[in-house]
Coordinates of C-alpha atoms in Angstrom, one line a residue:
M472 CA 18.7 -33.7 -14.3
P473 CA 21.4 -31.3 -16.6
L474 CA 22.6 -28.6 -14.7
R475 CA 20.8 -26.0 -17.8
R476 CA 17.3 -26.7 -17.4
R477 CA 17.4 -26.4 -13.6
P478 CA 18.9 -22.0 -13.9
Q479 CA 20.2 -20.2 -10.8
L480 CA 16.7 -17.7 -9.7
L481 CA 17.5 -14.6 -8.6
R482 CA 13.7 -12.7 -7.7
N483 CA 14.0 -8.9 -6.9
Q484 CA 11.4 -7.0 -5.1
G485 CA 13.3 -3.1 -4.9
N486 CA 10.2 -2.2 -3.7
S487 CA 2.9 -7.0 -10.8
C488 CA 2.5 -5.8 -8.1
G489 CA -0.4 -5.5 -4.7
M490 CA -2.2 -1.8 -3.2
W491 CA 0.4 -2.4 -0.6
S492 CA 3.4 -4.7 -0.2
R493 CA 1.9 -7.0 1.5
Q494 CA -0.5 -7.9 -0.5
A495 CA 2.6 -7.8 -3.8
R496 CA 5.0 -10.3 -1.7
E497 CA 1.5 -12.7 -0.8
G498 CA 1.1 -12.8 -4.2
Y499 CA 4.3 -14.4 -5.0
S500 CA 5.1 -16.9 -2.0
A501 CA 0.4 -18.0 -2.1
I502 CA -0.9 -20.2 -3.9
G503 CA -3.3 -17.8 -5.5
Y504 CA -5.5 -14.6 -4.8
Q505 CA -6.0 -12.4 -1.6
I506 CA -9.7 -14.2 -1.6
H507 CA -7.7 -17.5 -1.2
T508 CA -5.8 -16.7 1.7
G509 CA -8.3 -14.7 4.6
L510 CA -5.8 -11.4 3.8
Q511 CA -8.2 -9.2 1.5
H512 CA -8.1 -6.4 4.4
S513 CA -5.7 -3.8 4.3
I514 CA -2.0 -5.5 5.3
I515 CA -0.8 -7.3 8.1
R516 CA 0.0 -4.9 11.3
P517 CA 3.0 -6.3 13.7
R518 CA 0.9 -6.9 16.8
Q519 CA -1.6 -8.6 14.4
P520 CA -1.7 -12.2 15.4
N521 CA -2.1 -13.2 11.6
C522 CA 0.4 -14.7 9.4
L523 CA 0.3 -16.1 5.5
P524 CA -1.3 -18.5 6.2
L525 CA 0.3 -22.4 7.3
D526 CA -1.9 -24.8 5.5
Q527 CA -0.4 -23.3 1.9
V528 CA 2.9 -24.4 0.5
T529 CA 4.8 -21.2 -0.5
L530 CA 7.0 -20.6 -3.6
P531 CA 10.3 -21.6 -2.2
Q532 CA 8.6 -25.0 0.1
K533 CA 8.0 -25.3 -4.0
L534 CA 12.0 -24.7 -5.2
Q535 CA 13.5 -27.1 -1.9
E536 CA 11.4 -30.0 -3.2
A537 CA 13.2 -29.3 -6.8
G538 CA 16.1 -29.8 -5.4
Y539 CA 17.2 -25.6 -4.8
A540 CA 18.7 -24.4 -2.1
T541 CA 16.4 -22.0 -1.2
H542 CA 17.4 -18.5 1.0
M543 CA 15.8 -14.6 1.4
V544 CA 17.6 -11.8 2.1
G545 CA 15.0 -8.3 3.2
K546 CA 11.0 -7.1 3.8
W547 CA 8.9 -9.6 4.6
H548 CA 5.8 -8.9 6.3
L549 CA 3.6 -11.5 5.7
G550 CA 3.5 -12.4 9.5
F551 CA 6.1 -14.0 12.5
Y552 CA 3.3 -13.9 15.3
K553 CA 4.4 -17.5 16.4
K554 CA 7.5 -19.1 15.4
E555 CA 6.3 -20.9 12.3
C556 CA 5.2 -17.6 10.6
L557 CA 8.5 -17.5 10.2
P558 CA 10.8 -17.2 6.6
T559 CA 13.4 -20.2 7.8
R560 CA 10.3 -22.0 8.5
R561 CA 8.2 -21.2 4.9
G562 CA 10.1 -22.4 2.9
F563 CA 13.9 -20.8 3.1
D564 CA 17.0 -22.1 4.1
T565 CA 18.1 -19.3 5.3
Y566 CA 16.8 -15.3 5.8
F567 CA 18.0 -11.8 7.0
G568 CA 16.4 -9.5 7.2
S569 CA 12.7 -7.0 9.1
L570 CA 10.0 -9.2 9.9
T571 CA 7.4 -5.6 10.0
G572 CA 6.3 -3.9 7.2
S573 CA 8.5 -0.6 7.8
V574 CA 11.5 0.2 9.5
D575 CA 14.4 3.4 9.9
Y576 CA 17.2 2.6 7.4
Y577 CA 19.8 2.3 9.6
T578 CA 18.5 1.6 12.9
Y579 CA 15.8 -0.8 11.9
D580 CA 13.5 0.2 15.0
S581 CA 10.1 0.0 13.4
C582 CA 6.9 1.3 15.3
D583 CA 3.1 0.7 15.6
G584 CA 2.1 3.7 17.3
P585 CA 3.6 5.5 20.4
G586 CA 5.9 3.7 22.4
L587 CA 5.2 0.5 20.6
C588 CA 8.9 1.3 18.7
G589 CA 11.4 -1.7 18.8
Y590 CA 14.3 -3.2 17.3
D591 CA 14.1 -5.2 14.1
L592 CA 16.7 -7.1 12.2
H593 CA 16.5 -11.3 12.2
E594 CA 19.0 -13.9 11.5
G595 CA 17.0 -16.6 10.6
E596 CA 14.9 -17.0 13.7
T597 CA 17.3 -14.8 16.1
V598 CA 18.0 -11.2 16.2
A599 CA 20.5 -9.6 15.0
W600 CA 21.3 -7.4 17.5
G601 CA 24.3 -5.4 16.7
R602 CA 24.7 -5.2 12.7
G603 CA 22.9 -1.8 12.7
G604 CA 23.8 1.2 11.6
K605 CA 24.4 0.6 8.1
F606 CA 22.5 1.9 4.8
S607 CA 19.4 -1.3 4.0
T608 CA 20.0 -1.9 0.7
H609 CA 23.5 -2.0 1.8
L610 CA 23.9 -4.1 4.2
Y611 CA 20.9 -6.3 2.0
T612 CA 23.3 -6.8 -1.0
Q613 CA 26.8 -8.0 0.7
R614 CA 24.5 -9.8 2.1
V615 CA 23.1 -11.6 -1.3
R616 CA 27.3 -10.9 -2.3
K617 CA 28.9 -13.5 0.9
I618 CA 25.7 -17.0 0.4
L619 CA 26.9 -16.5 -4.0
A620 CA 30.4 -16.5 -2.8
A621 CA 29.6 -19.6 -0.3
H622 CA 27.1 -21.6 -2.5
D623 CA 28.8 -24.7 -5.0
P624 CA 27.6 -22.9 -8.6
R625 CA 26.8 -27.2 -9.0
Q626 CA 23.7 -26.5 -7.0
P627 CA 20.8 -24.7 -7.8
I628 CA 19.8 -21.6 -5.9
F629 CA 16.6 -19.0 -5.3
I630 CA 17.0 -16.2 -3.5
F631 CA 13.8 -13.9 -2.5
L632 CA 16.0 -10.0 -2.4
S633 CA 13.3 -7.3 -1.1
F634 CA 14.8 -4.1 -0.2
Q635 CA 12.8 -2.1 1.9
A636 CA 14.0 0.4 -0.4
V637 CA 12.6 2.6 -2.0
H638 CA 9.5 2.6 1.6
T639 CA 9.4 5.4 3.3
P640 CA 10.6 7.3 5.7
L641 CA 13.4 8.2 3.4
R642 CA 17.1 9.0 4.8
P643 CA 19.4 8.4 1.5
P644 CA 22.9 8.2 2.1
K645 CA 24.0 12.1 1.5
G646 CA 26.9 11.3 -0.9
Y647 CA 23.7 9.8 -3.4
I648 CA 22.0 13.1 -2.8
Y649 CA 24.9 15.6 -4.3
P650 CA 23.5 15.0 -7.6
Y651 CA 19.9 15.6 -7.4
R652 CA 20.1 19.1 -5.7
G653 CA 18.9 20.9 -8.4
M654 CA 15.6 18.8 -7.7
G655 CA 13.8 21.7 -6.1
N656 CA 11.5 18.9 -4.1
V657 CA 13.1 17.5 -1.0
A658 CA 11.1 14.5 -0.6
R659 CA 11.2 13.6 -5.0
R660 CA 15.8 14.5 -4.0
K661 CA 15.6 11.7 -1.6
Y662 CA 13.2 10.0 -3.8
A663 CA 15.9 10.1 -6.8
A664 CA 18.7 8.5 -4.4
T665 CA 17.0 6.2 -2.3
V666 CA 16.2 4.9 -6.2
S667 CA 20.3 5.6 -7.3
V668 CA 21.6 3.0 -4.3
V669 CA 18.7 0.6 -5.4
D670 CA 20.1 1.0 -9.6
E671 CA 24.3 0.4 -8.2
A672 CA 22.4 -2.6 -5.6
V673 CA 21.2 -4.1 -8.5
R674 CA 25.0 -3.9 -10.6
N675 CA 26.6 -5.6 -7.3
V676 CA 24.5 -8.3 -7.3
T677 CA 24.9 -9.0 -11.4
Y678 CA 28.3 -8.5 -10.5
A679 CA 28.9 -11.0 -8.0
L680 CA 27.0 -14.1 -10.0
R681 CA 29.2 -12.5 -13.2
K682 CA 32.6 -13.0 -9.9
Y683 CA 31.5 -16.6 -9.0
G684 CA 29.8 -18.6 -11.5
Y685 CA 26.5 -18.2 -11.3
Y686 CA 25.5 -15.3 -14.9
R687 CA 25.5 -18.0 -17.9
N688 CA 22.6 -20.3 -16.1
S689 CA 20.3 -17.4 -14.6
V690 CA 17.7 -15.4 -14.4
I691 CA 17.0 -12.0 -13.1
I692 CA 13.2 -11.0 -12.3
F693 CA 13.4 -7.5 -10.9
S694 CA 9.0 -5.8 -10.0
T695 CA 7.8 -3.5 -8.1
D696 CA 5.8 -4.5 -5.4
N697 CA 2.9 -1.7 -5.8
G698 CA 2.2 2.3 -7.4
G699 CA 4.5 4.7 -5.4
Q700 CA 3.7 7.3 -2.9
P701 CA 3.2 11.2 -4.2
F702 CA 3.6 13.5 -1.2
A703 CA 6.7 10.8 -0.6
G704 CA 8.5 12.1 -3.6
G705 CA 7.2 8.4 -5.5
S706 CA 5.4 9.4 -8.9
N707 CA 3.1 7.0 -10.9
W708 CA 2.3 10.7 -13.5
P709 CA 1.1 9.8 -16.2
L710 CA -1.9 6.6 -14.4
R711 CA -4.3 7.6 -11.9
G712 CA -4.2 7.5 -8.4
R713 CA -0.9 5.7 -5.9
K714 CA -0.1 3.4 -3.3
G715 CA -2.6 1.6 -1.9
T716 CA -5.5 2.0 -4.5
Y717 CA -7.2 0.1 -6.7
W718 CA -6.6 2.5 -9.8
E719 CA -3.7 1.6 -12.1
G720 CA -1.2 4.8 -10.2
G721 CA -1.9 1.7 -7.9
V722 CA -1.9 -1.9 -8.9
R723 CA 0.0 -1.4 -12.7
G724 CA 3.7 -2.2 -12.2
L725 CA 7.3 -2.3 -14.4
G726 CA 9.5 -5.1 -14.1
F727 CA 11.9 -6.9 -16.1
V728 CA 13.4 -10.2 -16.9
H729 CA 17.3 -10.6 -17.4
S730 CA 18.2 -14.2 -18.6
P731 CA 21.1 -15.1 -20.5
L732 CA 18.2 -17.9 -20.7
L733 CA 15.9 -15.6 -23.2
R734 CA 15.0 -16.5 -26.2
R735 CA 13.9 -12.8 -27.3
R736 CA 15.8 -10.5 -26.0
R737 CA 16.1 -6.5 -25.6
R738 CA 11.8 -5.9 -25.4
V739 CA 9.6 -4.5 -24.4
S740 CA 6.6 -7.3 -23.3
R741 CA 2.9 -5.8 -22.6
E742 CA 1.3 -9.2 -22.3
L743 CA -1.0 -9.6 -18.9
V744 CA 0.9 -10.7 -15.9
H745 CA -0.4 -10.9 -12.5
I746 CA 2.1 -11.2 -9.1
T747 CA 0.9 -14.8 -8.9
D748 CA 2.3 -15.8 -12.1
W749 CA 5.3 -15.7 -10.9
Y750 CA 5.2 -18.7 -8.3
P751 CA 3.6 -21.4 -11.1
T752 CA 5.8 -20.0 -14.2
L753 CA 9.1 -20.1 -11.6
V754 CA 8.3 -23.6 -11.1
S755 CA 8.4 -25.0 -14.2
L756 CA 11.0 -22.7 -14.7
A757 CA 12.9 -25.1 -11.6
G758 CA 12.0 -28.4 -13.3
G759 CA 8.8 -28.2 -10.6
N760 CA 5.8 -29.2 -11.1
V761 CA 3.1 -27.9 -10.1
S762 CA -0.8 -27.9 -11.3
Q763 CA -4.6 -26.4 -11.3
S764 CA -5.3 -28.8 -9.1
D765 CA -2.8 -27.5 -6.4
G766 CA -5.7 -24.3 -6.6
L767 CA -3.5 -21.6 -8.4
D768 CA -4.8 -18.7 -9.5
G769 CA -1.5 -18.1 -11.3
H770 CA -0.2 -18.8 -15.3
D771 CA 2.6 -20.1 -16.5
V772 CA 4.3 -17.3 -18.3
W773 CA 7.7 -18.4 -19.2
P774 CA 7.0 -18.3 -22.8
A775 CA 5.0 -15.4 -22.9
I776 CA 8.6 -13.7 -21.6
S777 CA 11.5 -15.6 -23.2
E778 CA 9.1 -16.0 -26.1
G779 CA 7.3 -13.1 -26.8
K780 CA 4.1 -15.9 -26.6
E781 CA 0.7 -14.5 -26.1
S782 CA -0.1 -15.0 -22.2
P783 CA -2.4 -17.5 -21.3
R784 CA -3.4 -14.9 -18.4
R785 CA -7.1 -13.4 -20.0
E786 CA -7.9 -11.6 -16.3
I787 CA -6.7 -10.3 -13.2
L788 CA -9.4 -10.1 -9.4
H789 CA -8.0 -7.2 -7.6
N790 CA -8.7 -7.6 -4.8
I791 CA -12.2 -7.8 -3.0
D792 CA -12.5 -6.4 0.4
P793 CA -15.6 -7.2 2.4
L794 CA -14.3 -4.9 5.3
H795 CA -13.8 -1.7 3.6
A796 CA -15.8 1.0 4.1
R797 CA -18.8 0.1 2.6
A798 CA -19.5 2.9 -0.2
R799 CA -22.6 5.2 0.4
H800 CA -23.8 5.6 -2.7
G801 CA -23.7 1.6 -3.5
S802 CA -26.0 -0.8 -4.0
L803 CA -27.1 -4.4 -4.4
R804 CA -29.6 -3.2 -7.0
H805 CA -27.0 -0.2 -8.5
G806 CA -25.2 -3.4 -9.3
F807 CA -27.6 -5.2 -11.8
R808 CA -28.9 -7.9 -9.2
L809 CA -25.7 -9.4 -9.2
W810 CA -23.4 -7.8 -7.1
D811 CA -23.1 -4.6 -4.1
T812 CA -21.6 -1.5 -5.5
A813 CA -21.1 -0.7 -1.9
V814 CA -18.8 -3.4 -1.6
Q815 CA -14.9 -2.8 -2.5
A816 CA -13.1 -4.6 -5.4
A817 CA -11.5 -4.2 -8.5
I818 CA -11.3 -6.7 -11.8
R819 CA -9.5 -6.6 -15.2
V820 CA -11.1 -8.8 -17.9
G821 CA -8.7 -8.8 -21.3
D822 CA -9.0 -4.5 -22.3
W823 CA -11.8 -3.8 -19.5
K824 CA -11.0 -3.1 -16.0
L825 CA -14.2 -2.5 -13.7
L826 CA -14.1 -0.4 -10.0
T827 CA -16.3 -0.6 -7.6
G828 CA -17.3 0.3 -3.9
D829 CA -14.3 2.9 -3.0
P830 CA -11.2 2.3 -5.4
G831 CA -9.1 5.4 -3.0
H832 CA -8.7 7.5 -4.7
G833 CA -8.8 9.1 -8.4
D834 CA -6.6 12.4 -9.4
W835 CA -3.8 12.3 -11.3
I836 CA -0.4 14.0 -9.7
P837 CA 1.9 14.8 -12.0
P838 CA 5.3 14.2 -10.7
Q839 CA 8.2 17.3 -9.8
T840 CA 8.8 17.7 -12.8
L841 CA 5.7 18.7 -14.6
A842 CA 5.0 21.2 -11.1
N843 CA 3.4 23.7 -14.1
F844 CA 1.7 21.1 -15.7
P845 CA -1.1 22.8 -17.7
G846 CA -3.9 22.9 -14.3
R847 CA -6.2 21.2 -15.9
W848 CA -5.4 17.6 -14.9
W849 CA -5.3 18.0 -11.2
N850 CA -8.9 19.1 -11.6
L851 CA -10.7 16.0 -13.7
E852 CA -10.4 14.0 -10.0
R853 CA -12.4 17.1 -9.1
R854 CA -15.6 16.8 -11.3
A855 CA -15.6 13.3 -10.5
D856 CA -19.1 12.4 -9.4
V857 CA -18.6 11.1 -5.9
R858 CA -21.8 9.4 -5.9
R859 CA -20.3 7.2 -8.0
S860 CA -19.8 3.6 -7.3
V861 CA -19.0 1.2 -10.5
W862 CA -16.8 2.4 -12.8
L863 CA -15.6 0.7 -16.2
F864 CA -12.9 1.8 -18.2
N865 CA -10.5 0.5 -22.1
V866 CA -7.3 0.3 -19.9
T867 CA -6.4 -1.1 -23.4
A868 CA -7.1 2.2 -24.7
D869 CA -7.2 4.7 -22.2
P870 CA -4.5 3.1 -18.9
Y871 CA -4.9 7.0 -17.9
E872 CA -8.7 6.4 -16.5
R873 CA -10.0 9.6 -18.0
H874 CA -13.2 8.2 -19.2
E875 CA -15.6 6.9 -17.8
L876 CA -17.3 4.2 -19.5
S877 CA -20.3 2.3 -17.4
A878 CA -23.5 4.8 -18.7
R879 CA -22.2 3.4 -22.2
R880 CA -21.3 0.0 -21.8
P881 CA -24.0 -2.1 -19.5
D882 CA -23.5 -5.2 -21.2
V883 CA -19.4 -5.2 -20.1
V884 CA -20.3 -3.6 -16.6
R885 CA -22.8 -6.8 -16.2
Q886 CA -20.4 -8.7 -17.5
L887 CA -17.7 -8.4 -14.8
L888 CA -19.8 -8.1 -12.3
A889 CA -21.0 -11.7 -12.7
R890 CA -17.2 -12.7 -12.6
L891 CA -17.0 -10.7 -9.0
A892 CA -19.4 -12.4 -8.1
H893 CA -18.0 -15.9 -9.9
H894 CA -14.8 -15.1 -8.2
N895 CA -16.4 -13.6 -4.3
R896 CA -18.8 -17.4 -4.3
T897 CA -15.0 -19.2 -4.3
A898 CA -13.7 -16.1 -1.6
V899 CA -12.5 -17.5 2.3
P900 CA -13.6 -15.9 5.4
V901 CA -11.1 -12.4 5.6
R902 CA -9.0 -12.8 8.6
Y903 CA -8.5 -9.5 9.9
P904 CA -8.1 -9.3 13.9
G905 CA -7.6 -7.3 17.3
E906 CA -3.9 -6.1 17.8
D907 CA -1.9 -8.7 21.3
P908 CA -0.7 -6.8 23.7
R909 CA 1.4 -9.7 24.3
A910 CA 3.3 -8.7 21.1
N911 CA 4.6 -5.7 22.4
P912 CA 8.7 -5.9 21.9
E913 CA 9.5 -4.2 25.6
L914 CA 7.9 -7.6 26.5
H915 CA 10.3 -9.5 24.4
G916 CA 13.7 -7.9 25.3
G917 CA 13.2 -4.4 22.5
A918 CA 13.0 -6.1 19.1
W919 CA 10.0 -7.8 17.1
G920 CA 8.9 -11.3 16.7
P921 CA 6.9 -14.3 17.6
W922 CA 4.7 -13.8 20.2
A923 CA 2.7 -17.1 20.5
D924 CA 3.3 -20.3 21.2
D925 CA 3.1 -22.8 17.9
E926 CA 0.7 -25.2 20.2
E927 CA -1.4 -22.3 20.7
E928 CA -5.2 -22.2 19.6
D929 CA -6.6 -18.9 17.7
D930 CA -10.1 -18.0 16.8
V931 CA -7.9 -15.8 13.6
W932 CA -8.1 -18.6 11.4
D933 CA -11.8 -20.2 11.3
R934 CA -14.1 -16.8 11.4
A935 CA -14.4 -14.2 9.2
Y936 CA -14.6 -10.7 11.3
P937 CA -18.4 -8.8 11.2
R938 CA -17.9 -5.0 12.1
K939 CA -19.1 -4.4 15.5
S940 CA -22.0 -1.7 15.8
R941 CA -21.4 0.9 17.7
N942 CA -22.6 2.9 20.4
K943 CA -23.1 6.8 20.8
K944 CA -19.3 7.6 22.4
Q945 CA -17.7 5.9 19.4
R946 CA -20.1 7.5 16.9
K947 CA -19.1 11.3 18.2
K948 CA -15.0 9.1 17.9
C949 CA -15.4 8.0 14.7
R950 CA -16.5 11.5 13.0
L951 CA -13.5 13.1 14.7
C952 CA -11.5 10.5 13.2
K953 CA -12.7 11.3 9.7
L954 CA -12.5 15.3 10.6
R955 CA -8.7 14.3 10.9
S956 CA -8.2 12.6 8.0
F957 CA -10.3 15.0 5.8
F958 CA -7.3 17.4 7.3
R959 CA -4.3 14.6 6.5
K960 CA -6.0 14.1 2.3
L961 CA -5.5 17.5 2.7
N962 CA -2.2 18.0 3.7
T963 CA -1.0 15.4 0.8
R964 CA -2.9 17.6 -1.6
I965 CA -1.3 20.0 -0.6
M966 CA 2.2 18.5 -0.2
S967 CA 1.2 16.9 -4.1
N968 CA 1.2 20.0 -5.3
R969 CA 4.8 20.6 -4.5
I970 CA 6.1 17.5 -6.6

């Protein structure tokens, strides 16, 4: 096949879109929505015997079939309890990065609780001891440039560059903080500096593509993976909510596509695109074969991106999480007997977005530069009906989710609840196993890594994890947890008010 029809692909993910970063990585790698992978609930903890389903063909595996060399650099966070779960077993020829969800930018230490810390920097399937000390964004950029320098441009190549930045804890190099010294908020200052490092990295990778002869036939995709965390310097203003919520501030992401192959350039597209669309889009662009018979939830959106055509996507199932704490005032009755509104779920169909259960904190948090903005914006969330378990918004006309319309448009509510019920009938059981003590890094030389044998049979793949009834002691402990949670939320509000 002529090279011009098999462009080089570079996908860069800095920090759409899921409510958590793991969900976004899963979305680009796997064939469908979270309800079809069993990873609907929360994130994969370092000590959980869980990972991306082994029976699903990943994006890099499909690209390998199409003749591409595949490389991954950066944050994995899709499970590693078995070697079969590692990036090099899921379609990448090489891997360099961290397996857990969060590490120190310099030491590459990752903690999952008091006394449960370990080193997390890996080269392929081995621990990359002695590589710490350099800021991760610089280290990962350096690796990508080495890959491009050593590769033959005549063979198509796919690189997934998954920067740790701008994930907490933020520790940007001092030289990058200086231009933002005038910012009064320290968290915002560090955040801006960390973003500047990412900007520089994108420039350097693009320069390497030009230098080594890839650029003219390359497609560069840059995307966020979830909303910002306001108390850590991020900002989703004027969108509502934050990372970890289903409000637009948690799930609406910005990104760009840069390529000499684009037919219509220098424009903004507002077409509907979901993180699962990258799988069929990139496989098709690479000359591979994909079809809906593969169980795909995504669409090929390249004509919409390159030519400005209408996106084939009309609907996004953000998620259905049956294990999330149920909304106190939700019920099947409130859902027209179609859907239990106590269950956390979110869906968009056309202009309409519906949320049920507990969608997460729904406040509007002005960034540090708008600290003196009128207080009425800050108080909007406080006037919300805490007894509500259904929200409806026209997010085309009202992207900031200020005007709740469920009472005015019960017909639309009914339609979207029916769509949730339809999707839920195709859902697989949730896999969210308990933590395995064998994962403790102290048992593995002080580093995180696989701890279970590949032949080991686990029941985590074949059963759901129902909630167990709590005894009196557990209920008391739960009340203490709620009290601690209240003070954490209070602290979050106080810190958010400074941003």
